[in-house]
Short mmCIF file of C-alpha atoms in Angstrom, two decimals:
data_model
loop_
_atom_site.label_atom_id
_atom_site.label_comp_id
_atom_site.label_asym_id
_atom_site.label_seq_id
_atom_site.Cartn_x
_atom_site.Cartn_y
_atom_site.Cartn_z
CA MET A 1 87.78 -23.13 25.50
CA ALA A 2 87.91 -24.84 28.87
CA LEU A 3 89.75 -22.82 31.51
CA THR A 4 91.31 -24.85 34.34
CA GLY A 5 89.26 -24.54 37.49
CA LEU A 6 86.42 -22.63 35.88
CA GLN A 7 82.80 -23.82 36.05
CA VAL A 8 79.97 -22.13 34.18
CA ARG A 9 76.44 -22.98 35.27
CA PHE A 10 73.05 -21.46 35.84
CA ALA A 11 73.07 -19.19 38.91
CA GLU A 12 71.61 -20.34 42.22
CA LYS A 13 70.09 -18.00 44.74
CA GLY A 14 73.29 -17.93 46.76
CA ASP A 15 75.28 -16.69 43.76
CA LEU A 16 73.22 -13.55 43.20
CA LYS A 17 74.93 -11.32 45.76
CA GLN A 18 78.35 -11.90 44.26
CA ALA A 19 76.96 -11.57 40.74
CA LYS A 20 75.37 -8.25 41.65
CA GLU A 21 78.70 -6.96 42.95
CA ILE A 22 80.35 -7.78 39.60
CA LEU A 23 77.60 -5.98 37.74
CA ARG A 24 78.00 -2.95 40.08
CA LYS A 25 81.77 -2.89 39.34
CA SER A 26 81.25 -3.30 35.63
CA PHE A 27 78.42 -0.94 34.71
CA THR A 28 77.27 2.61 35.42
CA GLY A 29 74.05 4.59 34.87
CA SER A 30 71.13 2.85 33.19
CA TYR A 31 73.29 -0.22 32.32
CA ARG A 32 73.92 -0.82 36.04
CA TYR A 33 70.24 -0.20 36.87
CA TRP A 34 68.93 -2.66 34.29
CA SER A 35 71.56 -5.37 34.80
CA GLU A 36 70.82 -5.37 38.52
CA LEU A 37 67.07 -5.26 38.08
CA LEU A 38 67.10 -8.14 35.66
CA LEU A 39 69.52 -10.26 37.73
CA GLY A 40 67.79 -13.55 38.57
CA ARG A 41 64.76 -12.49 36.46
CA LEU A 42 66.40 -13.40 33.18
CA ASP A 43 68.13 -16.71 32.95
CA THR A 44 71.49 -16.07 34.59
CA LEU A 45 74.77 -17.87 34.07
CA VAL A 46 77.66 -17.56 36.47
CA ALA A 47 81.32 -18.41 36.13
CA ILE A 48 82.78 -19.93 39.28
CA MET A 49 86.56 -19.87 39.94
CA ASP A 50 88.43 -20.21 43.20
CA GLY A 51 85.12 -20.92 44.91
CA ARG A 52 83.56 -17.65 44.01
CA VAL A 53 81.48 -16.04 41.26
CA VAL A 54 83.88 -14.23 38.86
CA GLY A 55 81.56 -13.67 35.93
CA VAL A 56 77.89 -13.32 35.05
CA ALA A 57 75.77 -13.39 31.91
CA GLU A 58 72.04 -12.62 31.74
CA ILE A 59 70.32 -14.24 28.75
CA TYR A 60 66.91 -14.59 27.19
CA THR A 61 65.17 -15.81 23.99
CA LYS A 62 62.86 -13.80 21.82
CA GLU A 63 60.82 -14.49 18.73
CA THR A 64 61.51 -12.04 15.86
CA LYS A 65 60.06 -11.46 12.48
CA THR A 66 63.38 -11.39 10.70
CA HIS A 67 65.53 -13.94 12.60
CA GLY A 68 62.92 -16.33 14.06
CA LYS A 69 63.80 -17.50 17.57
CA ILE A 70 66.83 -15.44 18.56
CA SER A 71 68.82 -15.70 21.75
CA VAL A 72 70.18 -12.67 23.44
CA ILE A 73 73.12 -12.15 25.82
CA SER A 74 71.63 -9.13 27.54
CA PHE A 75 74.42 -8.35 30.02
CA ILE A 76 77.81 -10.00 30.50
CA ALA A 77 80.40 -8.95 33.05
CA VAL A 78 83.61 -10.33 34.57
CA ASP A 79 85.08 -9.33 37.89
CA PRO A 80 87.87 -6.80 37.12
CA GLY A 81 90.45 -8.93 38.92
CA TYR A 82 89.70 -11.86 36.58
CA ARG A 83 89.43 -10.12 33.23
CA GLY A 84 91.60 -11.22 30.33
CA ARG A 85 91.57 -14.91 31.22
CA GLY A 86 88.84 -16.06 28.81
CA ILE A 87 85.98 -16.10 31.37
CA GLY A 88 83.75 -13.97 29.20
CA LYS A 89 84.31 -16.27 26.22
CA ASN A 90 83.44 -19.30 28.39
CA LEU A 91 80.21 -17.61 29.47
CA VAL A 92 79.29 -16.85 25.87
CA ALA A 93 80.20 -20.40 24.72
CA GLU A 94 77.95 -21.89 27.42
CA ALA A 95 75.13 -19.49 26.52
CA GLU A 96 75.45 -20.52 22.81
CA LYS A 97 75.28 -24.22 23.80
CA ILE A 98 72.05 -23.54 25.78
CA PHE A 99 70.62 -21.50 22.90
CA ARG A 100 71.32 -24.33 20.41
CA GLU A 101 69.59 -26.81 22.77
CA HIS A 102 66.50 -24.51 22.73
CA GLY A 103 66.37 -24.37 18.96
CA CYS A 104 67.68 -20.80 18.47
CA ARG A 105 69.14 -20.03 15.07
CA TYR A 106 70.97 -16.86 16.09
CA SER A 107 72.74 -15.44 19.11
CA ALA A 108 72.99 -11.71 19.53
CA ALA A 109 74.31 -9.01 21.85
CA SER A 110 74.45 -5.23 21.81
CA THR A 111 76.85 -2.64 23.17
CA ARG A 112 78.27 0.85 22.76
CA ARG A 113 80.92 1.50 20.11
CA ASP A 114 83.48 2.43 22.85
CA ASN A 115 83.20 -1.01 24.53
CA LEU A 116 86.17 -2.34 22.59
CA ALA A 117 86.78 -5.35 24.94
CA SER A 118 83.19 -6.67 24.37
CA ILE A 119 83.31 -5.98 20.66
CA GLY A 120 86.68 -7.69 20.37
CA MET A 121 85.52 -10.77 22.26
CA PHE A 122 82.33 -11.23 20.29
CA THR A 123 83.87 -10.68 16.84
CA LYS A 124 86.72 -13.14 17.71
CA MET A 125 83.95 -15.66 18.51
CA GLY A 126 82.42 -15.29 15.06
CA TYR A 127 79.82 -12.55 15.65
CA SER A 128 79.18 -10.05 12.82
CA LEU A 129 79.06 -6.39 13.82
CA TYR A 130 76.21 -4.03 12.72
CA ARG A 131 76.02 -0.32 13.39
CA ARG A 132 73.05 1.88 13.97
CA GLY A 133 71.53 2.68 10.59
CA GLU A 134 72.29 -0.69 9.07
CA LYS A 135 69.38 -2.92 8.20
CA GLU A 136 70.38 -5.73 10.60
CA PHE A 137 70.70 -3.24 13.49
CA GLU A 138 67.34 -1.66 12.84
CA GLU A 139 65.62 -5.05 12.63
CA LEU A 140 67.02 -6.20 15.97
CA GLU A 141 67.14 -2.95 18.02
CA GLY A 142 63.63 -3.60 19.56
CA PRO A 143 63.99 -7.33 20.29
CA LEU A 144 67.39 -6.62 21.90
CA TYR A 145 66.19 -3.51 23.72
CA ALA A 146 69.28 -1.87 22.28
CA TYR A 147 67.96 1.66 22.41
CA GLU A 148 71.05 3.11 24.12
CA ASP A 149 73.55 1.02 22.06
CA ASP A 150 74.96 1.66 18.68
CA ILE A 151 76.42 -1.79 17.92
CA ILE A 152 74.65 -5.12 17.55
CA LEU A 153 76.60 -8.32 17.22
CA VAL A 154 75.00 -11.42 15.66
CA LYS A 155 76.09 -15.00 15.13
CA LYS A 156 74.38 -17.72 13.19
CA LEU A 157 74.33 -20.81 15.37
CA GLY A 158 75.23 -24.08 13.65
#
């Protein structure tokens, strides 16, 4: 899934201003508020291309009763001018690699049902989709802080 000229790594202090701008362009309302507040507080991955930050993913790990140690992609965003090039997939793939290294059995994310780009990306990468009301969703809503979302995506890590 390597993209020529793309580097994905943990964010450094100097990356956070550009990462925040991408979050600002990508989210509104409470999603913007929380993604900006958690920037640099959660583990943060950045995608670097053309010498600048073009994507960001905020991740964490949580212990759950039903899934054991689960990893969460809390927020993921790609600069609008760089979307459709596989940058989001590369961020997710790097996050999954880190999660495996930390002994996580599952990776998960949540979103709104109208976020078709995110849903499409995660399902193409092997994530199963669960809707509000389904057992899997109800078990993971709290650990994922998915209270405003109605879709949870889960992948068993090999």
